[in-house]
PDB file of C-alpha atoms and ligand atoms in Angstrom:
ATOM      1  CA  MET A   1     -89.625 168.439-157.526  1.00  0.00           C
ATOM      2  CA  LEU A   2     -88.629 170.228-154.288  1.00  0.00           C
ATOM      3  CA  ASN A   3     -85.010 171.265-154.038  1.00  0.00           C
ATOM      4  CA  LYS A   4     -83.464 169.468-151.061  1.00  0.00           C
ATOM      5  CA  ALA A   5     -81.446 171.526-148.571  1.00  0.00           C
ATOM      6  CA  PRO A   6     -77.753 170.897-149.229  1.00  0.00           C
ATOM      7  CA  GLN A   7     -76.200 168.299-146.899  1.00  0.00           C
ATOM      8  CA  VAL A   8     -72.558 167.580-146.287  1.00  0.00           C
ATOM      9  CA  THR A   9     -72.000 163.938-145.372  1.00  0.00           C
ATOM     10  CA  LYS A  10     -68.506 163.320-146.781  1.00  0.00           C
ATOM     11  CA  ALA A  11     -65.049 164.560-145.810  1.00  0.00           C
ATOM     12  CA  ILE A  12     -61.662 164.116-147.455  1.00  0.00           C
ATOM     13  CA  ILE A  13     -58.697 163.895-145.072  1.00  0.00           C
ATOM     14  CA  PRO A  14     -55.412 164.105-146.863  1.00  0.00           C
ATOM     15  CA  ALA A  15     -52.926 162.020-144.883  1.00  0.00           C
ATOM     16  CA  ALA A  16     -50.311 160.912-147.399  1.00  0.00           C
ATOM     17  CA  GLY A  17     -47.428 163.134-146.263  1.00  0.00           C
ATOM     18  CA  LEU A  18     -44.105 161.610-145.159  1.00  0.00           C
ATOM     19  CA  GLY A  19     -43.976 163.489-141.861  1.00  0.00           C
ATOM     20  CA  THR A  20     -40.411 164.659-142.437  1.00  0.00           C
ATOM     21  CA  ARG A  21     -40.790 167.470-139.844  1.00  0.00           C
ATOM     22  CA  PHE A  22     -41.273 164.874-137.160  1.00  0.00           C
ATOM     23  CA  LEU A  23     -38.458 162.405-137.801  1.00  0.00           C
ATOM     24  CA  PRO A  24     -37.312 160.091-136.358  1.00  0.00           C
ATOM     25  CA  ALA A  25     -40.733 159.445-134.727  1.00  0.00           C
ATOM     26  CA  THR A  26     -42.426 159.223-138.138  1.00  0.00           C
ATOM     27  CA  LYS A  27     -39.908 156.809-139.614  1.00  0.00           C
ATOM     28  CA  SER A  28     -42.111 153.829-138.779  1.00  0.00           C
ATOM     29  CA  ILE A  29     -45.465 155.336-137.742  1.00  0.00           C
ATOM     30  CA  PRO A  30     -47.622 157.816-139.628  1.00  0.00           C
ATOM     31  CA  LYS A  31     -47.603 161.337-138.067  1.00  0.00           C
ATOM     32  CA  GLU A  32     -51.416 161.118-137.888  1.00  0.00           C
ATOM     33  CA  MET A  33     -50.991 158.277-135.344  1.00  0.00           C
ATOM     34  CA  LEU A  34     -48.894 160.336-132.907  1.00  0.00           C
ATOM     35  CA  THR A  35     -50.735 160.543-129.625  1.00  0.00           C
ATOM     36  CA  LEU A  36     -52.472 163.602-128.147  1.00  0.00           C
ATOM     37  CA  VAL A  37     -53.183 162.684-124.465  1.00  0.00           C
ATOM     38  CA  ASP A  38     -54.638 159.173-125.111  1.00  0.00           C
ATOM     39  CA  SER A  39     -55.747 159.091-128.764  1.00  0.00           C
ATOM     40  CA  PRO A  40     -54.001 159.582-132.116  1.00  0.00           C
ATOM     41  CA  ILE A  41     -54.180 162.946-133.903  1.00  0.00           C
ATOM     42  CA  ILE A  42     -56.366 161.452-136.633  1.00  0.00           C
ATOM     43  CA  PHE A  43     -59.067 160.512-134.090  1.00  0.00           C
ATOM     44  CA  TYR A  44     -59.570 164.161-133.185  1.00  0.00           C
ATOM     45  CA  VAL A  45     -59.733 165.185-136.864  1.00  0.00           C
ATOM     46  CA  VAL A  46     -62.303 162.450-137.655  1.00  0.00           C
ATOM     47  CA  GLU A  47     -64.240 163.339-134.530  1.00  0.00           C
ATOM     48  CA  GLU A  48     -64.415 167.006-135.662  1.00  0.00           C
ATOM     49  CA  ALA A  49     -65.919 165.900-138.966  1.00  0.00           C
ATOM     50  CA  VAL A  50     -68.404 163.539-137.260  1.00  0.00           C
ATOM     51  CA  LEU A  51     -69.531 166.303-134.933  1.00  0.00           C
ATOM     52  CA  ALA A  52     -70.393 168.329-138.090  1.00  0.00           C
ATOM     53  CA  GLY A  53     -72.747 165.544-139.283  1.00  0.00           C
ATOM     54  CA  ILE A  54     -70.287 163.831-141.610  1.00  0.00           C
ATOM     55  CA  SER A  55     -70.581 160.050-141.890  1.00  0.00           C
ATOM     56  CA  ASP A  56     -68.157 159.085-144.691  1.00  0.00           C
ATOM     57  CA  ILE A  57     -64.466 159.819-144.271  1.00  0.00           C
ATOM     58  CA  VAL A  58     -62.224 159.534-147.325  1.00  0.00           C
ATOM     59  CA  LEU A  59     -58.607 159.109-146.206  1.00  0.00           C
ATOM     60  CA  ILE A  60     -56.052 159.979-148.871  1.00  0.00           C
ATOM     61  CA  GLN A  61     -53.113 157.873-147.906  1.00  0.00           C
ATOM     62  CA  GLY A  62     -49.623 157.036-148.997  1.00  0.00           C
ATOM     63  CA  ARG A  63     -47.552 153.927-148.336  1.00  0.00           C
ATOM     64  CA  GLY A  64     -47.025 152.785-144.720  1.00  0.00           C
ATOM     65  CA  LYS A  65     -50.249 154.315-143.376  1.00  0.00           C
ATOM     66  CA  ALA A  66     -52.162 151.062-142.625  1.00  0.00           C
ATOM     67  CA  ALA A  67     -52.075 151.816-138.897  1.00  0.00           C
ATOM     68  CA  ILE A  68     -54.597 154.608-139.482  1.00  0.00           C
ATOM     69  CA  GLU A  69     -57.139 152.144-140.983  1.00  0.00           C
ATOM     70  CA  ASP A  70     -56.420 149.630-138.230  1.00  0.00           C
ATOM     71  CA  PHE A  71     -57.255 152.239-135.608  1.00  0.00           C
ATOM     72  CA  PHE A  72     -60.798 152.590-136.911  1.00  0.00           C
ATOM     73  CA  ASP A  73     -61.213 148.845-137.532  1.00  0.00           C
ATOM     74  CA  VAL A  74     -62.251 145.870-135.389  1.00  0.00           C
ATOM     75  CA  SER A  75     -59.494 144.394-133.191  1.00  0.00           C
ATOM     76  CA  TYR A  76     -61.037 141.085-132.404  1.00  0.00           C
ATOM     77  CA  GLU A  77     -58.443 139.646-129.982  1.00  0.00           C
ATOM     78  CA  LEU A  78     -58.186 142.853-127.992  1.00  0.00           C
ATOM     79  CA  GLU A  79     -61.957 143.319-127.735  1.00  0.00           C
ATOM     80  CA  ASP A  80     -62.423 139.668-126.692  1.00  0.00           C
ATOM     81  CA  LYS A  81     -59.802 140.049-123.956  1.00  0.00           C
ATOM     82  CA  LEU A  82     -61.380 143.273-122.656  1.00  0.00           C
ATOM     83  CA  ALA A  83     -64.856 141.658-122.608  1.00  0.00           C
ATOM     84  CA  GLN A  84     -63.527 138.584-120.687  1.00  0.00           C
ATOM     85  CA  ARG A  85     -61.848 140.865-118.168  1.00  0.00           C
ATOM     86  CA  GLY A  86     -65.005 142.927-117.736  1.00  0.00           C
ATOM     87  CA  GLU A  87     -63.261 146.130-118.851  1.00  0.00           C
ATOM     88  CA  LEU A  88     -66.459 147.445-120.312  1.00  0.00           C
ATOM     89  CA  ALA A  89     -65.735 151.181-120.248  1.00  0.00           C
ATOM     90  CA  VAL A  90     -62.657 150.802-122.476  1.00  0.00           C
ATOM     91  CA  LEU A  91     -64.488 148.280-124.706  1.00  0.00           C
ATOM     92  CA  ASP A  92     -67.317 150.782-125.083  1.00  0.00           C
ATOM     93  CA  ARG A  93     -64.826 153.497-126.122  1.00  0.00           C
ATOM     94  CA  LEU A  94     -63.221 151.247-128.717  1.00  0.00           C
ATOM     95  CA  ASN A  95     -66.659 150.321-130.070  1.00  0.00           C
ATOM     96  CA  ARG A  96     -67.610 153.930-130.438  1.00  0.00           C
ATOM     97  CA  ILE A  97     -64.394 154.714-132.346  1.00  0.00           C
ATOM     98  CA  LYS A  98     -64.870 151.842-134.793  1.00  0.00           C
ATOM     99  CA  ASN A  99     -68.507 152.830-135.421  1.00  0.00           C
ATOM    100  CA  MET A 100     -68.023 156.615-135.554  1.00  0.00           C
ATOM    101  CA  ALA A 101     -67.812 156.811-139.376  1.00  0.00           C
ATOM    102  CA  ASN A 102     -67.322 154.837-142.574  1.00  0.00           C
ATOM    103  CA  ILE A 103     -63.623 155.025-143.328  1.00  0.00           C
ATOM    104  CA  ILE A 104     -62.723 154.734-146.982  1.00  0.00           C
ATOM    105  CA  SER A 105     -59.073 154.777-148.100  1.00  0.00           C
ATOM    106  CA  ILE A 106     -57.590 155.848-151.378  1.00  0.00           C
ATOM    107  CA  ARG A 107     -53.911 155.836-152.295  1.00  0.00           C
ATOM    108  CA  GLN A 108     -52.274 158.973-153.582  1.00  0.00           C
ATOM    109  CA  LYS A 109     -49.619 157.207-155.575  1.00  0.00           C
ATOM    110  CA  GLN A 110     -47.371 160.215-156.222  1.00  0.00           C
ATOM    111  CA  PRO A 111     -46.770 163.187-153.902  1.00  0.00           C
ATOM    112  CA  LEU A 112     -48.055 165.829-156.344  1.00  0.00           C
ATOM    113  CA  GLY A 113     -49.425 168.314-153.777  1.00  0.00           C
ATOM    114  CA  LEU A 114     -52.472 168.978-151.615  1.00  0.00           C
ATOM    115  CA  GLY A 115     -54.704 169.870-154.636  1.00  0.00           C
ATOM    116  CA  HIS A 116     -53.843 166.513-156.201  1.00  0.00           C
ATOM    117  CA  ALA A 117     -54.518 164.691-152.920  1.00  0.00           C
ATOM    118  CA  VAL A 118     -58.016 166.226-152.745  1.00  0.00           C
ATOM    119  CA  LEU A 119     -58.646 165.346-156.413  1.00  0.00           C
ATOM    120  CA  CYS A 120     -57.803 161.697-155.576  1.00  0.00           C
ATOM    121  CA  GLY A 121     -61.038 161.650-153.469  1.00  0.00           C
ATOM    122  CA  LYS A 122     -63.285 162.510-156.504  1.00  0.00           C
ATOM    123  CA  PRO A 123     -64.270 158.889-157.309  1.00  0.00           C
ATOM    124  CA  ILE A 124     -65.741 158.502-153.826  1.00  0.00           C
ATOM    125  CA  VAL A 125     -67.157 161.984-153.242  1.00  0.00           C
ATOM    126  CA  GLY A 126     -68.814 162.116-156.668  1.00  0.00           C
ATOM    127  CA  ASP A 127     -71.362 164.840-157.277  1.00  0.00           C
ATOM    128  CA  GLU A 128     -71.727 166.112-153.655  1.00  0.00           C
ATOM    129  CA  PRO A 129     -70.423 168.904-151.489  1.00  0.00           C
ATOM    130  CA  PHE A 130     -67.726 167.798-149.089  1.00  0.00           C
ATOM    131  CA  ALA A 131     -65.452 168.954-146.356  1.00  0.00           C
ATOM    132  CA  VAL A 132     -61.612 168.810-146.359  1.00  0.00           C
ATOM    133  CA  LEU A 133     -59.754 168.553-143.054  1.00  0.00           C
ATOM    134  CA  LEU A 134     -55.966 168.438-143.104  1.00  0.00           C
ATOM    135  CA  GLY A 135     -54.949 165.324-141.143  1.00  0.00           C
ATOM    136  CA  ASP A 136     -52.301 166.978-138.975  1.00  0.00           C
ATOM    137  CA  GLU A 137     -54.106 170.182-138.006  1.00  0.00           C
ATOM    138  CA  VAL A 138     -55.958 169.955-134.705  1.00  0.00           C
ATOM    139  CA  MET A 139     -58.626 172.389-133.520  1.00  0.00           C
ATOM    140  CA  VAL A 140     -59.181 172.667-129.816  1.00  0.00           C
ATOM    141  CA  GLN A 141     -62.296 174.284-128.339  1.00  0.00           C
ATOM    142  CA  LYS A 142     -64.486 173.840-125.294  1.00  0.00           C
ATOM    143  CA  ALA A 143     -67.069 171.037-125.478  1.00  0.00           C
ATOM    144  CA  THR A 144     -69.804 173.683-125.558  1.00  0.00           C
ATOM    145  CA  GLU A 145     -68.436 175.455-128.662  1.00  0.00           C
ATOM    146  CA  PRO A 146     -69.160 174.290-132.256  1.00  0.00           C
ATOM    147  CA  SER A 147     -66.314 172.620-134.119  1.00  0.00           C
ATOM    148  CA  VAL A 148     -64.712 174.550-137.004  1.00  0.00           C
ATOM    149  CA  THR A 149     -66.053 172.066-139.581  1.00  0.00           C
ATOM    150  CA  LYS A 150     -69.564 172.425-138.112  1.00  0.00           C
ATOM    151  CA  LEU A 151     -69.356 176.245-138.560  1.00  0.00           C
ATOM    152  CA  LEU A 152     -68.241 175.738-142.225  1.00  0.00           C
ATOM    153  CA  VAL A 153     -70.948 173.172-142.971  1.00  0.00           C
ATOM    154  CA  ASP A 154     -73.593 175.521-141.457  1.00  0.00           C
ATOM    155  CA  ASN A 155     -72.269 178.415-143.529  1.00  0.00           C
ATOM    156  CA  PHE A 156     -72.258 176.307-146.706  1.00  0.00           C
ATOM    157  CA  CYS A 157     -75.849 175.042-146.090  1.00  0.00           C
ATOM    158  CA  ARG A 158     -77.060 178.627-145.412  1.00  0.00           C
ATOM    159  CA  THR A 159     -75.314 180.407-148.321  1.00  0.00           C
ATOM    160  CA  GLY A 160     -74.766 177.601-150.847  1.00  0.00           C
ATOM    161  CA  LEU A 161     -71.194 178.887-151.255  1.00  0.00           C
ATOM    162  CA  SER A 162     -67.974 177.046-150.579  1.00  0.00           C
ATOM    163  CA  SER A 163     -66.851 178.115-147.125  1.00  0.00           C
ATOM    164  CA  VAL A 164     -63.370 177.995-145.730  1.00  0.00           C
ATOM    165  CA  ALA A 165     -61.818 178.734-142.331  1.00  0.00           C
ATOM    166  CA  VAL A 166     -59.487 181.689-141.809  1.00  0.00           C
ATOM    167  CA  MET A 167     -57.341 182.824-138.846  1.00  0.00           C
ATOM    168  CA  PRO A 168     -55.210 185.884-138.325  1.00  0.00           C
ATOM    169  CA  VAL A 169     -51.447 185.369-138.466  1.00  0.00           C
ATOM    170  CA  ALA A 170     -48.364 187.500-137.735  1.00  0.00           C
ATOM    171  CA  ASP A 171     -46.299 189.041-140.607  1.00  0.00           C
ATOM    172  CA  GLU A 172     -43.554 186.457-140.175  1.00  0.00           C
ATOM    173  CA  ASP A 173     -46.004 183.557-140.604  1.00  0.00           C
ATOM    174  CA  VAL A 174     -47.710 184.759-143.806  1.00  0.00           C
ATOM    175  CA  SER A 175     -45.392 182.686-146.090  1.00  0.00           C
ATOM    176  CA  LYS A 176     -46.319 179.440-144.313  1.00  0.00           C
ATOM    177  CA  TYR A 177     -49.996 179.550-145.357  1.00  0.00           C
ATOM    178  CA  GLY A 178     -52.537 180.030-148.095  1.00  0.00           C
ATOM    179  CA  ILE A 179     -53.659 183.673-147.550  1.00  0.00           C
ATOM    180  CA  ALA A 180     -57.201 185.016-148.228  1.00  0.00           C
ATOM    181  CA  ASN A 181     -57.831 188.624-149.117  1.00  0.00           C
ATOM    182  CA  VAL A 182     -61.272 189.218-147.458  1.00  0.00           C
ATOM    183  CA  GLU A 183     -63.918 191.897-147.314  1.00  0.00           C
ATOM    184  CA  PRO A 184     -66.483 192.447-144.604  1.00  0.00           C
ATOM    185  CA  MET A 185     -70.126 191.489-145.151  1.00  0.00           C
ATOM    186  CA  ASP A 186     -72.706 194.271-145.583  1.00  0.00           C
ATOM    187  CA  SER A 187     -74.647 192.695-142.724  1.00  0.00           C
ATOM    188  CA  GLY A 188     -71.898 193.696-140.335  1.00  0.00           C
ATOM    189  CA  VAL A 189     -71.374 190.061-139.128  1.00  0.00           C
ATOM    190  CA  THR A 190     -67.812 190.046-137.783  1.00  0.00           C
ATOM    191  CA  ASN A 191     -66.769 186.418-138.206  1.00  0.00           C
ATOM    192  CA  GLU A 192     -67.782 185.970-141.810  1.00  0.00           C
ATOM    193  CA  PHE A 193     -66.323 187.527-144.997  1.00  0.00           C
ATOM    194  CA  HIS A 194     -66.478 187.557-148.794  1.00  0.00           C
ATOM    195  CA  ILE A 195     -63.166 186.253-150.224  1.00  0.00           C
ATOM    196  CA  ARG A 196     -61.781 188.528-152.964  1.00  0.00           C
ATOM    197  CA  SER A 197     -58.602 186.678-153.804  1.00  0.00           C
ATOM    198  CA  LEU A 198     -56.360 183.838-152.587  1.00  0.00           C
ATOM    199  CA  ILE A 199     -52.648 183.280-152.826  1.00  0.00           C
ATOM    200  CA  GLU A 200     -50.528 180.277-151.696  1.00  0.00           C
ATOM    201  CA  LYS A 201     -47.680 181.088-149.261  1.00  0.00           C
ATOM    202  CA  PRO A 202     -46.911 184.643-150.399  1.00  0.00           C
ATOM    203  CA  LYS A 203     -44.121 186.852-149.038  1.00  0.00           C
ATOM    204  CA  PRO A 204     -45.603 189.302-146.421  1.00  0.00           C
ATOM    205  CA  THR A 205     -44.928 192.085-148.980  1.00  0.00           C
ATOM    206  CA  GLU A 206     -46.966 190.320-151.654  1.00  0.00           C
ATOM    207  CA  THR A 207     -50.291 190.677-149.845  1.00  0.00           C
ATOM    208  CA  GLN A 208     -51.849 193.063-147.404  1.00  0.00           C
ATOM    209  CA  SER A 209     -53.981 190.387-145.856  1.00  0.00           C
ATOM    210  CA  ARG A 210     -53.011 188.536-142.639  1.00  0.00           C
ATOM    211  CA  TRP A 211     -55.904 186.054-142.856  1.00  0.00           C
ATOM    212  CA  ALA A 212     -54.467 182.539-143.287  1.00  0.00           C
ATOM    213  CA  LEU A 213     -56.153 179.240-144.235  1.00  0.00           C
ATOM    214  CA  PRO A 214     -55.780 176.851-141.296  1.00  0.00           C
ATOM    215  CA  GLY A 215     -56.703 173.641-143.203  1.00  0.00           C
ATOM    216  CA  ARG A 216     -60.498 173.405-142.922  1.00  0.00           C
ATOM    217  CA  TYR A 217     -62.736 173.743-145.993  1.00  0.00           C
ATOM    218  CA  VAL A 218     -66.248 172.925-147.279  1.00  0.00           C
ATOM    219  CA  PHE A 219     -66.487 172.821-151.047  1.00  0.00           C
ATOM    220  CA  ASP A 220     -69.153 172.588-153.632  1.00  0.00           C
ATOM    221  CA  THR A 221     -68.405 169.692-155.947  1.00  0.00           C
ATOM    222  CA  GLN A 222     -67.327 172.108-158.702  1.00  0.00           C
ATOM    223  CA  ILE A 223     -63.920 172.433-157.017  1.00  0.00           C
ATOM    224  CA  PHE A 224     -62.968 169.178-158.770  1.00  0.00           C
ATOM    225  CA  GLU A 225     -63.318 170.847-162.256  1.00  0.00           C
ATOM    226  CA  PHE A 226     -60.910 173.597-161.121  1.00  0.00           C
ATOM    227  CA  LEU A 227     -58.482 171.098-159.562  1.00  0.00           C
ATOM    228  CA  GLU A 228     -58.405 169.128-162.820  1.00  0.00           C
ATOM    229  CA  LYS A 229     -57.262 172.276-164.657  1.00  0.00           C
ATOM    230  CA  THR A 230     -54.760 173.403-162.003  1.00  0.00           C
ATOM    231  CA  LYS A 231     -51.101 173.329-163.062  1.00  0.00           C
ATOM    232  CA  PRO A 232     -48.236 172.879-160.588  1.00  0.00           C
ATOM    233  CA  GLY A 233     -47.692 176.069-158.601  1.00  0.00           C
ATOM    234  CA  LYS A 234     -45.702 176.869-155.468  1.00  0.00           C
ATOM    235  CA  ASN A 235     -42.911 174.329-154.889  1.00  0.00           C
ATOM    236  CA  GLY A 236     -43.887 172.598-158.152  1.00  0.00           C
ATOM    237  CA  GLU A 237     -47.005 171.105-156.483  1.00  0.00           C
ATOM    238  CA  ILE A 238     -50.671 171.146-157.501  1.00  0.00           C
ATOM    239  CA  GLN A 239     -51.967 173.589-154.909  1.00  0.00           C
ATOM    240  CA  LEU A 240     -55.509 173.446-153.516  1.00  0.00           C
ATOM    241  CA  THR A 241     -55.302 177.230-152.939  1.00  0.00           C
ATOM    242  CA  ASP A 242     -54.695 177.852-156.691  1.00  0.00           C
ATOM    243  CA  ALA A 243     -57.802 175.854-157.650  1.00  0.00           C
ATOM    244  CA  MET A 244     -59.785 177.764-155.004  1.00  0.00           C
ATOM    245  CA  ALA A 245     -58.543 181.054-156.417  1.00  0.00           C
ATOM    246  CA  GLN A 246     -60.004 180.156-159.857  1.00  0.00           C
ATOM    247  CA  MET A 247     -63.238 178.811-158.403  1.00  0.00           C
ATOM    248  CA  LEU A 248     -63.807 181.908-156.357  1.00  0.00           C
ATOM    249  CA  LEU A 249     -63.804 184.103-159.512  1.00  0.00           C
ATOM    250  CA  LYS A 250     -66.658 182.083-161.020  1.00  0.00           C
ATOM    251  CA  CYS A 251     -68.648 180.916-158.043  1.00  0.00           C
ATOM    252  CA  GLY A 252     -67.785 183.125-155.025  1.00  0.00           C
ATOM    253  CA  MET A 253     -66.554 181.836-151.736  1.00  0.00           C
ATOM    254  CA  ARG A 254     -66.962 182.625-148.013  1.00  0.00           C
ATOM    255  CA  ALA A 255     -64.447 182.831-145.246  1.00  0.00           C
ATOM    256  CA  VAL A 256     -65.383 182.070-141.622  1.00  0.00           C
ATOM    257  CA  ALA A 257     -62.993 183.255-138.892  1.00  0.00           C
ATOM    258  CA  ILE A 258     -62.249 180.559-136.358  1.00  0.00           C
ATOM    259  CA  GLU A 259     -62.251 181.050-132.618  1.00  0.00           C
ATOM    260  CA  SER A 260     -60.885 177.583-131.787  1.00  0.00           C
ATOM    261  CA  ARG A 261     -57.182 177.218-130.979  1.00  0.00           C
ATOM    262  CA  ARG A 262     -55.501 175.596-133.909  1.00  0.00           C
ATOM    263  CA  PHE A 263     -52.327 173.507-133.726  1.00  0.00           C
ATOM    264  CA  ASP A 264     -50.052 172.152-136.375  1.00  0.00           C
ATOM    265  CA  ALA A 265     -49.568 168.786-134.679  1.00  0.00           C
ATOM    266  CA  GLY A 266     -47.312 167.575-137.513  1.00  0.00           C
ATOM    267  CA  ASP A 267     -44.565 169.809-136.086  1.00  0.00           C
ATOM    268  CA  PRO A 268     -42.885 168.971-132.703  1.00  0.00           C
ATOM    269  CA  LEU A 269     -43.622 172.365-131.042  1.00  0.00           C
ATOM    270  CA  GLY A 270     -47.220 172.496-132.275  1.00  0.00           C
ATOM    271  CA  PHE A 271     -47.651 168.895-131.096  1.00  0.00           C
ATOM    272  CA  ILE A 272     -46.361 169.648-127.565  1.00  0.00           C
ATOM    273  CA  LYS A 273     -48.657 172.700-127.327  1.00  0.00           C
ATOM    274  CA  ALA A 274     -51.667 170.685-128.477  1.00  0.00           C
ATOM    275  CA  ASN A 275     -50.924 168.000-125.959  1.00  0.00           C
ATOM    276  CA  ILE A 276     -50.780 170.580-123.121  1.00  0.00           C
ATOM    277  CA  GLU A 277     -53.989 172.291-124.209  1.00  0.00           C
ATOM    278  CA  MET A 278     -55.854 169.034-124.564  1.00  0.00           C
ATOM    279  CA  ALA A 279     -54.544 167.725-121.252  1.00  0.00           C
ATOM    280  CA  LEU A 280     -55.763 170.873-119.511  1.00  0.00           C
ATOM    281  CA  LEU A 281     -59.268 170.398-120.945  1.00  0.00           C
ATOM    282  CA  HIS A 282     -59.317 166.686-120.071  1.00  0.00           C
ATOM    283  CA  PRO A 283     -62.024 166.029-117.446  1.00  0.00           C
ATOM    284  CA  GLU A 284     -59.918 163.635-115.347  1.00  0.00           C
ATOM    285  CA  LEU A 285     -56.371 164.886-115.979  1.00  0.00           C
ATOM    286  CA  GLY A 286     -56.943 168.663-116.361  1.00  0.00           C
ATOM    287  CA  SER A 287     -56.556 169.848-112.766  1.00  0.00           C
ATOM    288  CA  GLU A 288     -53.454 167.689-112.062  1.00  0.00           C
ATOM    289  CA  VAL A 289     -51.805 168.788-115.267  1.00  0.00           C
ATOM    290  CA  LYS A 290     -52.537 172.428-114.376  1.00  0.00           C
ATOM    291  CA  ALA A 291     -51.035 171.998-110.888  1.00  0.00           C
ATOM    292  CA  TYR A 292     -47.958 170.307-112.414  1.00  0.00           C
ATOM    293  CA  LEU A 293     -47.451 173.119-114.924  1.00  0.00           C
ATOM    294  CA  ARG A 294     -47.668 175.707-112.129  1.00  0.00           C
ATOM    295  CA  GLU A 295     -45.109 173.750-110.154  1.00  0.00           C
ATOM    296  CA  ILE A 296     -42.583 173.513-112.984  1.00  0.00           C
ATOM    297  CA  VAL A 297     -42.703 177.143-114.000  1.00  0.00           C
ATOM    298  CA  THR A 298     -41.911 178.245-110.491  1.00  0.00           C
ATOM    299  CA  ARG A 299     -38.912 175.875-110.180  1.00  0.00           C
TER     300      ARG A 299
HETATM  301  C1  G1P B   1     -51.241 173.609-146.769  1.00  0.00           C
HETATM  302  C2  G1P B   1     -51.969 174.509-147.738  1.00  0.00           C
HETATM  303  C3  G1P B   1     -51.987 175.964-147.177  1.00  0.00           C
HETATM  304  C4  G1P B   1     -52.601 175.969-145.794  1.00  0.00           C
HETATM  305  C5  G1P B   1     -51.817 175.056-144.901  1.00  0.00           C
HETATM  306  C6  G1P B   1     -52.446 174.957-143.507  1.00  0.00           C
HETATM  307  O1  G1P B   1     -49.868 173.898-146.735  1.00  0.00           O
HETATM  308  O2  G1P B   1     -51.306 174.465-149.002  1.00  0.00           O
HETATM  309  O3  G1P B   1     -52.742 176.756-148.066  1.00  0.00           O
HETATM  310  O4  G1P B   1     -52.602 177.302-145.310  1.00  0.00           O
HETATM  311  O5  G1P B   1     -51.780 173.684-145.439  1.00  0.00           O
HETATM  312  O6  G1P B   1     -51.584 174.257-142.678  1.00  0.00           O
HETATM  313  P1  G1P B   1     -48.786 172.896-146.091  1.00  0.00           P
HETATM  314  O7  G1P B   1     -48.776 173.195-144.627  1.00  0.00           O
HETATM  315  O8  G1P B   1     -49.245 171.518-146.420  1.00  0.00           O
HETATM  316  O9  G1P B   1     -47.514 173.251-146.740  1.00  0.00           O
END
């Protein structure tokens, strides 16, 4: 039998967090539903996955997150009204959103950490490679540039190795991220590295590396075996980075440096920046927003 080229058709999006950094806004709506320009954060994350060829999205949810599922579902009364009024452009947009992917939800019943959240997706993902996209991290790039998840899927399909995104960070930000100790490739390619070790949220003195994990991964299915064995680590949580560190020793792993601008939209400042960047790139709003920003900085 011929070996089929690996394909990545599934993605896990952990979205079970309580959004405590964004209270009071997130008291009654999930942080993933906060709006960037005219669509919720989760829309952009799912769109990034879909643009990488992914068709099945596994949302790992907690309580009170039903609005996320509703966003990707049929809204009969609304669609009927729009059709009657002849508002076909909006209707078409809503139809595209509800058909963009199969959305499958699983509850993470206890907040045991990111590694545990990813493991909750195992019954759906099964024996296949899959992507992980953190539900409050947003990547912004020009329409002509490939999405971060697309770069990782391509790297995985080419090398057969789990591939994760990395980005450079300043000393003072090292302790906010998983950090990858990387080595250049013999080929001299500058945006791709071997990963030698990984550590979750170290002090800047505990690692020489300044390459952080921005929340985009493509894993071989073996990661589940390592997650099952991972004990609580930093902050008493089951850390994805710890399972990756073990997997890397046995299977190898690649890092791909991102060029996209990445925003932590689950934090008010990151959210405001992401809104401004996206508004500037918006085909209809971009030039007016730019003019307005120019005006306010000269006031
Ligand atoms: C998580 C991961 C960390 C990663 C970060 C990206 O941390 O554990 O390795 O660098 O996301 O935002 P969290 O931000 O959930 O504490």
